[in-house]
Amino acid sequence: MRTFRSAPSGNLLALVCLLALGASTVVVADHHETKPADQQVTAEQAEAFINDAESRLLEAWKEGARASWIQANFITYDTQTLAAEASEKVIGLTVQLAQEAALFNDLDLPYDTRRKLERLKLDLSLPAPSNPQETAELASIAAELRSIYGSGEYCEGETCFDVEDVGQVFTDSRDADELLAAWQGWRTVSPPMREQFQRYVELANKGAQELGFANLGAMWRDKYDMPPDDFAAELDRLWNQVAPLYKSLHCHVRARLGDTYGEEVVAPGKPIPAHLLGNIWAQTWSNTYELVAPETDQRSYDLTELLQTQEGIDEHEMVRYGERFFTSLGFDPLPDTFWERSLFKKPEDHKAVCHASAWDLDYQDDLRIKMCIDVDAEDFNTIHHELGHNFYQRAYNQLAPLYQDSANDGFHEAVGDTIALSVTPGYLVQVGLLDKEPPPEEDLGYLLNLALDKIAFLPFGLLIDQWRWKVFSGEFTPEMYNQSWWDLRLKYQGIAPPVPRSEADFDPGAKYHVPANVPYTRYFLAHILQFQFHRALCDIAGFEGPLHRCSIYGSKEAGQRLDAMLTMGSSRPWPEALEALTGQREMDATAILDYFAPLAEWLDEQNEGRQCGW
Ligand code: X8Z
Ligand code: ZN
């Protein structure tokens, strides 16, 4: 399956020195020297090299994780500096090891040694040039970009809004002017990132090139156990499968938003203004549910209301619900340290990165989440999402360090979401959050609400890296960063900025994952995979009926099969992990289409006579 790309020629002497002098010796590969034809490296040396690399990496990762945890929980100049220094070490060490690993390129090696060498080369999402000054510069820029985003806010008079406050405006407000002010306000946070972002692109590309990749985007695409061009084609295939459903959702939502805001604001046949979709980035739309719901829909409950009106449900208890779901499947409860060390509430007296994340500080069981939880449906979902990461991390913690990862990054993002798909009305009744199960007539509203999140997200999940890949390849130059961003927003999502934008803006930087250098295609994959996982698990649990009514809560059989996939970590190519759970070796969008089939039919009826597309 995989083609092994050759990295820059390595240096035999460097390797011999490394093995002879021990792990602590730092040897930088010299690219000008070539391997003498008569000197051979052996499989034993390769194995010794990778074992040593893993133990050194593990130490550096742990130190790096602790420094980043502190920075993310407590943003100051000093925590940022310490985090940058720790990540500089990880980057420097990994680049050095990845370059040395090239010595074994031509050897016939046992499967695990070969796979680990390959994973080592791809381990960094932020490679740096081997020149120490440039590594330090890149690590420092990366930490600074994170901090700018994490501490970002804008003020109107005396009142200042951070990302959480802006998020709340998008959840609550139906006032187009107020939404516009919040939309524009949040985007004043990112223009100061522009120059550093540009330098980060240069340095990270140089780092990727030293490792033998054309640029950083090419390196990111190479992580999927298949030739990178095939992976890009795979994404197109999946997108083409789901695009018709997205377009019909778009058509319906646009028509109904036009009823609310007026056709002069939301015009038929034109892109939807990006500030009216109930989310700062227009990535999920369920906050518009009331405006676009079926006219006859009698939704008898709203999860946010249930959570807010029930006695005793605070941030901590919401997380307990998530944990209990996993234990119902047979997973062990989270360790006490999870409850002692996690961050659930936004700190009142200092700045923290509120974007939700899951952590494993010691690659054993020091699991944590960091999240500024609101008691509402959206965060109930996000809690399940984050716990999915933690249970995955724990499931593979017995594996060698370079295998402590998901089958591909889409899998990591899909696990918790898969569980959240089982938070059905039936489940809410089972756990006492709802009195009685709503009648089948309400299914349409349930499906529409979910589609506003899951289907609306798909083009957004795809376009962020379509943009970054072209930024990294040089096709999108700095003079066109913002325009090219909006071109893709239009092409994939059919949305447009509500006010003219220019190259004085840097709108991509207003989305966490861009300044934080987190690849985003993973979320697109996860949105396809979670339905595939859900369909398989429902089958294993013996459920019969429409997929949207299935909850695997309490099914030990489903839990066991899920665990079988999770415990494989990244030790095997992802099609094998997928097969272990679903029996399929390909990512398959028919599951998400099956799930929403009743809604698709209803949308087609609604859209009759409407002019769809943009
Ligand atoms: O960033 C996240 C998670 C953390 S991995 C909260 N997500 C993406 C986003 O918020 O943009 C989850 C869905 C998409
Ligand atoms: Zn995640």
XYZ file of C-alpha atoms and ligand atoms in Angstrom:
629
model
C 0.000 0.000 0.000
C 2.400 2.582 1.188
C 5.248 3.906 -0.858
C 8.275 4.717 1.184
C 9.565 8.051 0.173
C 13.259 8.573 0.534
C 14.305 11.328 2.842
C 17.497 13.330 2.286
C 20.482 11.038 2.260
C 21.554 10.192 5.736
C 24.920 9.893 7.321
C 26.221 6.531 8.314
C 28.837 7.959 10.599
C 26.242 9.910 12.457
C 24.343 6.750 13.090
C 27.318 4.737 14.161
C 28.327 7.495 16.543
C 24.845 7.631 17.879
C 24.739 3.948 18.638
C 28.264 3.893 19.953
C 28.048 6.942 22.136
C 24.617 6.374 23.558
C 21.270 7.969 23.436
C 22.125 11.303 24.934
C 24.560 12.267 22.193
C 23.106 14.775 19.814
C 24.230 14.184 16.263
C 22.837 16.189 13.421
C 22.793 14.430 10.080
C 25.020 15.976 7.481
C 23.169 16.117 4.213
C 26.188 16.598 2.051
C 27.712 13.286 2.921
C 26.549 10.145 1.157
C 26.622 6.622 2.430
C 29.761 4.753 1.283
C 28.683 1.849 -0.887
C 30.613 -0.757 1.060
C 29.237 0.108 4.483
C 26.024 -1.537 5.485
C 23.584 -0.849 8.253
C 21.747 -3.794 9.694
C 18.208 -4.555 10.787
C 19.471 -4.918 14.356
C 20.863 -1.401 14.238
C 17.571 -0.156 12.909
C 15.721 -1.783 15.756
C 18.114 -0.457 18.367
C 17.811 2.980 16.819
C 14.024 3.020 16.937
C 13.857 1.720 20.511
C 16.226 4.391 21.640
C 14.340 7.032 19.656
C 11.065 6.044 21.287
C 12.371 6.338 24.806
C 13.932 9.731 24.127
C 10.821 10.979 22.402
C 8.592 9.833 25.213
C 10.541 11.891 27.732
C 10.454 14.960 25.489
C 6.720 14.541 24.806
C 5.915 14.362 28.502
C 7.888 17.495 29.236
C 6.282 19.232 26.258
C 2.780 18.185 27.274
C 3.217 19.554 30.785
C 4.534 22.873 29.512
C 1.692 23.212 26.995
C -0.877 22.271 29.619
C 0.336 25.089 31.824
C 0.458 27.561 28.958
C -3.065 26.683 27.835
C -4.435 26.947 31.367
C -2.609 30.114 32.267
C -1.596 32.347 29.391
C 1.299 34.627 30.307
C 4.521 35.703 28.678
C 6.455 33.208 30.795
C 4.249 30.167 30.292
C 4.340 30.893 26.586
C 8.131 31.043 26.631
C 8.456 27.813 28.590
C 6.016 26.030 26.285
C 7.942 27.281 23.257
C 11.191 25.987 24.723
C 9.724 22.567 25.429
C 8.244 22.284 21.958
C 11.537 23.433 20.472
C 13.113 20.399 22.117
C 10.484 18.017 20.777
C 10.711 19.444 17.278
C 14.507 19.489 17.285
C 14.765 15.926 18.537
C 12.137 14.567 16.149
C 13.645 16.260 13.108
C 17.050 14.947 14.034
C 15.779 11.406 14.541
C 13.651 11.500 11.396
C 16.674 12.524 9.355
C 18.830 9.821 10.891
C 16.106 7.253 10.235
C 16.680 7.761 6.509
C 19.793 5.603 6.864
C 17.566 2.570 6.960
C 15.536 3.481 3.885
C 16.906 0.728 1.700
C 16.915 -2.057 4.274
C 14.518 -4.948 4.414
C 13.094 -4.630 7.909
C 10.556 -6.388 10.121
C 7.069 -4.834 9.850
C 7.089 -2.950 13.161
C 10.549 -1.487 12.721
C 9.647 -0.222 9.253
C 6.293 1.163 10.356
C 7.769 2.959 13.343
C 10.535 4.511 11.255
C 7.891 5.758 8.885
C 5.692 7.095 11.684
C 8.668 8.836 13.205
C 9.135 10.803 10.016
C 5.486 11.833 9.971
C 5.085 12.395 13.667
C 5.355 16.170 13.666
C 2.507 18.336 12.459
C 5.005 21.199 12.784
C 8.437 20.243 11.442
C 11.205 22.830 11.601
C 14.479 23.248 9.729
C 17.333 21.502 11.536
C 19.123 24.821 12.045
C 18.621 25.443 15.812
C 17.891 29.176 15.427
C 15.148 28.442 12.965
C 13.696 25.707 15.172
C 13.614 28.143 18.086
C 12.056 30.853 15.952
C 9.334 28.550 14.694
C 8.526 27.185 18.158
C 8.286 30.710 19.475
C 6.013 31.883 16.648
C 3.772 28.860 17.137
C 3.401 29.540 20.868
C 2.749 33.205 20.232
C 0.047 32.538 17.633
C -1.700 30.255 20.107
C -1.526 32.894 22.783
C -2.854 35.649 20.532
C -5.848 33.490 19.733
C -6.317 32.213 23.284
C -6.253 35.668 24.835
C -8.093 37.325 21.954
C -10.914 39.765 22.673
C -12.435 42.923 21.293
C -14.168 45.719 23.119
C -17.181 47.894 22.468
C -16.825 50.802 24.873
C -16.382 49.327 28.328
C -17.573 45.853 27.383
C -15.068 43.343 26.094
C -15.887 40.071 24.376
C -13.685 36.983 24.251
C -14.383 33.941 22.087
C -16.782 32.465 24.646
C -18.778 35.703 24.861
C -18.940 35.965 21.084
C -20.061 32.343 20.918
C -22.902 33.173 23.284
C -24.089 36.034 21.062
C -24.288 33.583 18.148
C -26.193 31.081 20.271
C -28.759 33.571 21.525
C -29.159 36.500 19.163
C -31.488 36.791 16.179
C -30.673 40.451 15.705
C -28.751 40.859 12.429
C -26.997 44.048 13.587
C -25.857 42.556 16.859
C -24.638 39.444 15.022
C -22.766 41.547 12.511
C -21.016 43.512 15.254
C -19.936 40.274 16.954
C -18.852 38.763 13.637
C -16.696 41.755 12.752
C -15.480 42.236 16.295
C -14.039 38.734 16.646
C -12.220 39.171 13.330
C -10.212 42.079 14.699
C -8.271 39.504 16.739
C -6.514 37.923 13.769
C -4.895 40.616 11.542
C -1.957 40.921 13.993
C -1.211 37.221 13.309
C -0.655 37.729 9.606
C 3.041 38.482 9.498
C 3.974 35.715 11.910
C 1.727 33.301 10.080
C 3.610 34.036 6.888
C 6.945 33.335 8.551
C 5.547 30.155 10.116
C 4.580 28.948 6.624
C 8.117 29.570 5.369
C 9.848 27.855 8.266
C 7.495 24.882 8.519
C 7.767 24.315 4.771
C 11.535 24.377 5.017
C 11.313 21.815 7.817
C 9.022 19.589 5.748
C 11.381 19.883 2.783
C 14.346 18.759 4.841
C 12.352 15.639 5.642
C 11.803 14.975 1.951
C 8.330 16.453 1.421
C 7.420 19.112 -1.106
C 5.876 21.307 1.602
C 3.994 20.991 4.908
C 0.644 20.263 3.221
C 2.200 17.351 1.326
C 3.563 16.051 4.626
C 0.135 16.266 6.292
C -1.448 14.377 3.379
C 1.138 11.629 3.622
C -0.161 10.367 6.970
C -2.952 8.165 5.697
C -1.342 4.854 4.764
C -1.862 5.561 1.074
C -0.177 7.694 -1.588
C -1.019 11.342 -0.783
C -2.680 12.001 -4.145
C -4.947 9.010 -3.624
C -5.908 10.448 -0.262
C -6.852 13.789 -1.830
C -8.943 11.884 -4.380
C -10.571 9.922 -1.557
C -11.676 13.193 0.025
C -13.205 14.332 -3.272
C -15.020 11.024 -3.561
C -16.514 11.342 -0.077
C -17.423 15.004 -0.579
C -19.167 14.230 -3.881
C -21.249 11.604 -2.092
C -22.560 14.049 0.498
C -22.575 17.352 -1.417
C -26.132 16.943 -2.805
C -27.513 16.592 0.720
C -25.550 19.641 1.858
C -26.882 21.639 -1.065
C -30.447 20.782 -0.265
C -29.975 21.698 3.387
C -28.396 24.980 2.277
C -31.339 25.675 -0.022
C -33.909 25.151 2.703
C -32.019 27.095 5.337
C -31.468 30.028 2.988
C -35.149 30.212 2.114
C -36.225 30.156 5.752
C -33.578 32.654 6.860
C -34.858 34.875 4.068
C -38.297 34.739 5.734
C -36.772 35.903 9.017
C -34.202 38.460 7.927
C -35.743 39.563 4.619
C -34.800 38.637 1.074
C -32.748 41.794 0.712
C -30.425 40.320 3.376
C -30.661 36.619 2.469
C -31.325 36.593 -1.267
C -32.608 33.549 -3.163
C -29.960 32.078 -5.457
C -27.162 33.905 -3.621
C -24.702 32.796 -0.910
C -25.896 33.029 2.691
C -24.320 35.863 4.725
C -21.910 34.196 7.137
C -23.146 35.944 10.297
C -26.687 34.515 10.240
C -25.979 30.808 10.694
C -25.790 30.677 14.475
C -22.042 30.174 14.767
C -19.031 32.508 14.674
C -17.529 30.550 11.771
C -20.808 29.283 10.246
C -19.478 25.752 10.803
C -22.497 24.288 12.606
C -25.974 25.722 12.257
C -28.193 24.126 14.905
C -28.646 27.467 16.659
C -30.864 28.444 13.724
C -33.135 25.445 14.385
C -36.150 27.482 15.532
C -35.957 29.572 12.360
C -35.797 26.682 9.912
C -37.796 23.941 11.689
C -40.710 22.121 10.064
C -43.845 24.248 10.502
C -45.731 21.354 12.030
C -42.839 20.370 14.281
C -43.917 20.081 17.892
C -40.525 19.451 19.425
C -41.406 18.425 22.950
C -37.976 18.895 24.406
C -34.762 20.782 23.965
C -31.652 19.243 25.554
C -30.314 22.635 26.671
C -33.544 23.264 28.568
C -33.510 19.798 30.119
C -29.983 20.283 31.376
C -30.638 23.763 32.685
C -33.885 22.946 34.477
C -32.836 19.676 36.108
C -31.603 19.945 39.705
C -27.901 19.475 40.262
C -26.577 19.494 36.718
C -23.427 21.550 36.690
C -20.255 21.305 34.587
C -18.921 18.426 36.648
C -22.144 16.422 36.463
C -22.277 16.882 32.683
C -18.865 15.227 32.454
C -20.116 12.425 34.738
C -22.886 11.700 32.229
C -20.242 11.289 29.560
C -18.125 9.006 31.724
C -21.143 6.859 32.634
C -21.837 6.293 28.953
C -18.378 4.840 28.464
C -18.555 2.708 31.631
C -21.939 1.366 30.447
C -20.036 -0.053 27.460
C -17.563 -1.779 29.747
C -14.753 0.807 29.874
C -13.148 1.527 33.260
C -14.076 4.788 34.989
C -11.711 7.720 34.587
C -8.956 7.984 37.233
C -9.363 10.276 40.244
C -6.618 12.467 38.844
C -8.851 13.234 35.858
C -11.348 14.854 38.198
C -8.681 16.625 40.238
C -6.620 18.022 37.353
C -9.046 18.769 34.526
C -10.331 22.262 33.837
C -14.134 22.391 33.483
C -14.887 26.030 34.202
C -13.581 29.163 32.622
C -11.138 30.760 35.101
C -12.420 34.083 36.370
C -9.153 35.714 37.256
C -6.807 34.840 34.420
C -6.721 33.956 30.724
C -6.875 30.385 29.503
C -7.342 28.771 26.100
C -11.041 27.908 26.197
C -11.100 25.850 23.005
C -11.956 22.354 24.275
C -9.189 19.762 24.290
C -8.302 16.356 25.749
C -4.888 15.505 27.155
C -2.758 12.585 28.211
C 0.095 14.011 30.232
C 2.093 10.860 30.921
C 1.066 8.514 28.098
C -0.318 6.221 30.780
C -3.326 7.408 32.722
C -2.912 11.099 33.536
C -5.915 11.947 31.360
C -7.564 15.351 31.445
C -9.876 17.645 29.574
C -9.646 21.395 29.413
C -12.852 23.103 28.534
C -14.865 26.181 29.560
C -18.133 24.276 29.907
C -21.533 25.918 29.553
C -24.513 23.908 30.708
C -26.087 23.409 27.292
C -26.611 20.810 24.552
C -23.641 21.917 22.485
C -21.196 21.420 25.348
C -22.881 18.151 26.342
C -21.880 16.913 22.885
C -18.415 18.391 23.124
C -17.844 16.638 26.466
C -18.559 13.302 24.798
C -16.240 14.327 21.969
C -13.388 15.070 24.379
C -13.908 11.937 26.463
C -13.698 9.928 23.249
C -10.128 11.193 22.939
C -9.334 10.226 26.538
C -10.759 6.713 26.288
C -8.860 6.201 23.032
C -5.632 7.416 24.669
C -6.121 5.015 27.535
C -7.013 2.099 25.254
C -3.691 2.316 23.415
C -1.481 3.181 26.382
C 0.017 -0.335 26.446
C 1.554 0.154 23.013
C 5.006 1.433 22.115
C 5.187 5.255 22.107
C 5.145 5.596 18.320
C 1.945 3.540 18.179
C 0.165 5.596 20.837
C -2.086 7.343 18.376
C -5.298 6.706 16.481
C -5.546 4.660 13.276
C -5.713 7.968 11.435
C -6.512 11.368 12.911
C -10.135 11.185 11.740
C -10.601 8.157 14.007
C -9.485 10.117 17.054
C -12.021 12.821 16.315
C -14.821 10.364 15.567
C -14.953 8.225 18.720
C -16.614 10.641 21.120
C -18.938 11.917 18.406
C -19.996 8.329 17.741
C -21.013 8.009 21.381
C -22.868 11.338 21.225
C -24.951 9.970 18.322
C -26.339 7.558 20.915
C -27.636 10.463 23.012
C -31.093 9.867 21.590
C -34.433 10.736 23.211
C -34.635 7.063 24.232
C -31.294 7.357 26.009
C -32.350 10.567 27.752
C -35.363 8.686 29.124
C -33.110 5.841 30.288
C -30.854 8.175 32.270
C -33.732 10.145 33.714
C -33.220 13.405 31.838
C -36.511 13.069 29.935
C -39.879 11.714 31.134
C -41.115 9.904 28.103
C -39.941 9.178 24.603
C -41.353 11.585 21.994
C -43.620 10.108 19.266
C -42.145 9.240 15.826
C -43.645 12.434 14.313
C -40.908 14.317 16.095
C -38.111 12.420 14.347
C -37.971 14.915 11.519
C -37.204 17.787 13.864
C -34.575 15.653 15.602
C -32.938 14.820 12.282
C -33.044 18.394 11.031
C -31.473 19.667 14.218
C -28.670 17.121 13.913
C -28.196 17.768 10.190
C -27.764 21.464 10.965
C -24.644 20.404 12.819
C -23.388 17.321 11.026
C -24.273 18.006 7.387
C -23.656 21.743 7.567
C -20.193 21.020 8.951
C -18.979 18.876 6.031
C -17.848 21.571 3.554
C -16.329 23.594 6.385
C -14.434 20.509 7.571
C -13.026 20.125 4.095
C -12.166 23.667 3.097
C -9.842 24.709 5.927
C -7.099 22.397 4.717
C -7.949 22.943 1.067
C -6.931 26.507 1.892
C -3.875 25.600 3.956
C -2.597 23.029 1.469
C -2.518 25.738 -1.177
C -0.953 28.217 1.224
C 1.807 25.711 1.986
C 2.313 24.855 -1.689
C 2.646 28.548 -2.533
C -0.393 28.618 -4.806
C -2.123 31.005 -2.374
C 0.387 33.780 -1.757
C 0.240 36.143 1.224
C -1.267 38.852 -1.017
C -4.283 36.630 -1.500
C -4.647 34.931 1.899
C -7.999 36.459 2.690
C -9.530 36.518 -0.779
C -8.631 32.867 -1.407
C -10.187 31.947 1.935
C -13.489 33.522 0.955
C -13.316 31.980 -2.513
C -13.295 28.545 -0.863
C -15.991 29.500 1.631
C -18.134 30.399 -1.366
C -17.229 27.363 -3.424
C -17.803 24.733 -0.735
C -20.202 26.313 1.737
C -22.115 28.791 -0.387
C -21.610 31.547 2.161
C -20.250 35.078 1.830
C -18.854 37.680 4.215
C -21.554 40.092 5.392
C -19.304 43.118 4.820
C -16.500 43.596 2.271
C -13.179 42.091 3.300
C -9.679 42.976 2.192
C -6.099 41.848 2.610
C -5.914 43.990 5.733
C -8.013 41.202 7.281
C -6.839 37.716 8.126
C -10.076 35.801 8.601
C -8.553 32.286 8.598
C -6.705 33.283 11.789
C -10.019 33.844 13.570
C -10.491 30.057 13.621
C -8.548 28.305 16.400
C -6.981 25.526 14.340
C -5.205 27.919 11.972
C -3.100 29.780 14.558
C -2.858 26.558 16.606
C -1.517 24.579 13.620
C -4.013 21.742 14.012
C -4.704 19.928 10.724
C -8.445 20.041 10.030
C -9.230 17.339 7.450
C -9.500 15.030 10.460
C -12.883 16.556 11.335
C -14.249 16.051 7.853
C -13.213 12.396 8.030
C -14.647 12.108 11.526
C -18.016 13.334 10.339
C -18.117 10.541 7.771
C -16.603 7.896 10.057
C -18.776 8.501 13.105
C -21.887 7.468 11.173
C -20.078 4.434 9.829
C -19.013 3.498 13.381
C -22.506 4.161 14.699
C -24.139 1.968 12.054
C -21.718 -0.881 12.792
C -22.058 -0.587 16.570
C -25.867 -0.505 16.383
C -25.715 -3.650 14.350
C -23.397 -5.314 16.874
C -25.697 -4.197 19.707
C -28.542 -5.965 17.919
C -30.547 -2.810 17.311
C -33.281 -2.924 14.729
C -34.966 0.201 13.440
C -33.948 3.552 12.003
C -30.350 4.517 12.787
C -31.270 7.823 14.411
C -33.207 5.968 17.111
C -30.375 3.643 18.022
C -28.453 4.125 21.237
C -25.698 1.679 22.106
C -25.871 2.717 25.776
C -25.257 -0.327 27.973
C -24.164 -2.639 25.162
C -21.095 -4.565 26.296
C -20.844 -6.224 22.873
C -20.600 -2.848 21.166
C -18.108 -1.710 23.810
C -15.888 -4.715 23.202
C -15.758 -4.206 19.451
C -15.051 -0.522 19.870
C -12.275 -1.361 22.313
C -10.803 -3.866 19.850
C -10.299 -1.030 17.397
C -9.083 1.505 19.954
C -6.457 -0.786 21.457
C -4.815 -1.190 18.029
C -3.715 2.447 18.232
C -1.767 3.264 15.099
C 0.058 -0.064 15.004
C -1.664 -1.164 11.797
C -2.802 0.735 8.678
C -6.171 2.353 9.314
C -8.187 0.102 6.953
C -7.412 -2.771 9.331
C -8.640 -0.829 12.332
C -11.771 0.150 10.442
C -12.305 -3.472 9.530
C -11.945 -4.572 13.153
C -14.956 -2.461 14.048
C -17.092 -2.287 10.922
C -15.973 -5.183 8.703
C -15.286 -2.585 5.988
C -11.897 -1.432 4.789
C -13.039 1.794 3.146
C -14.430 5.017 4.497
C -18.011 5.048 3.398
C -20.438 7.962 3.286
C -23.465 5.735 2.776
C -23.879 5.513 6.558
C -24.402 9.264 6.991
C -26.696 9.239 3.956
C -28.718 6.304 5.356
C -28.991 8.073 8.668
C -30.432 11.230 7.142
C -32.473 9.553 4.389
C -35.872 10.528 5.874
C -34.715 14.132 6.173
C -33.333 14.194 2.624
C -36.762 13.302 1.327
C -38.431 16.017 3.374
C -35.881 18.615 2.244
C -36.531 17.737 -1.399
C -40.238 18.384 -0.844
C -39.550 21.694 0.882
C -37.227 22.810 -1.886
C -39.678 22.179 -4.699
C -40.050 25.378 -6.684
C -37.087 26.995 -4.916
C -34.012 28.064 -6.811
C -31.181 26.111 -5.151
C -27.426 26.654 -5.465
C -25.452 29.896 -5.371
O -11.789 21.398 17.757
C -12.673 20.583 17.960
C -12.733 19.822 19.278
C -11.403 19.583 19.854
S -10.474 18.410 18.980
C -13.531 20.628 20.268
N -13.628 20.380 17.018
C -13.659 21.102 15.757
C -13.953 22.582 15.955
O -14.377 22.959 17.054
O -13.778 23.348 15.009
C -14.738 19.426 17.114
C -15.521 19.581 15.868
C -14.740 20.458 14.937
Zn -11.257 16.498 19.080
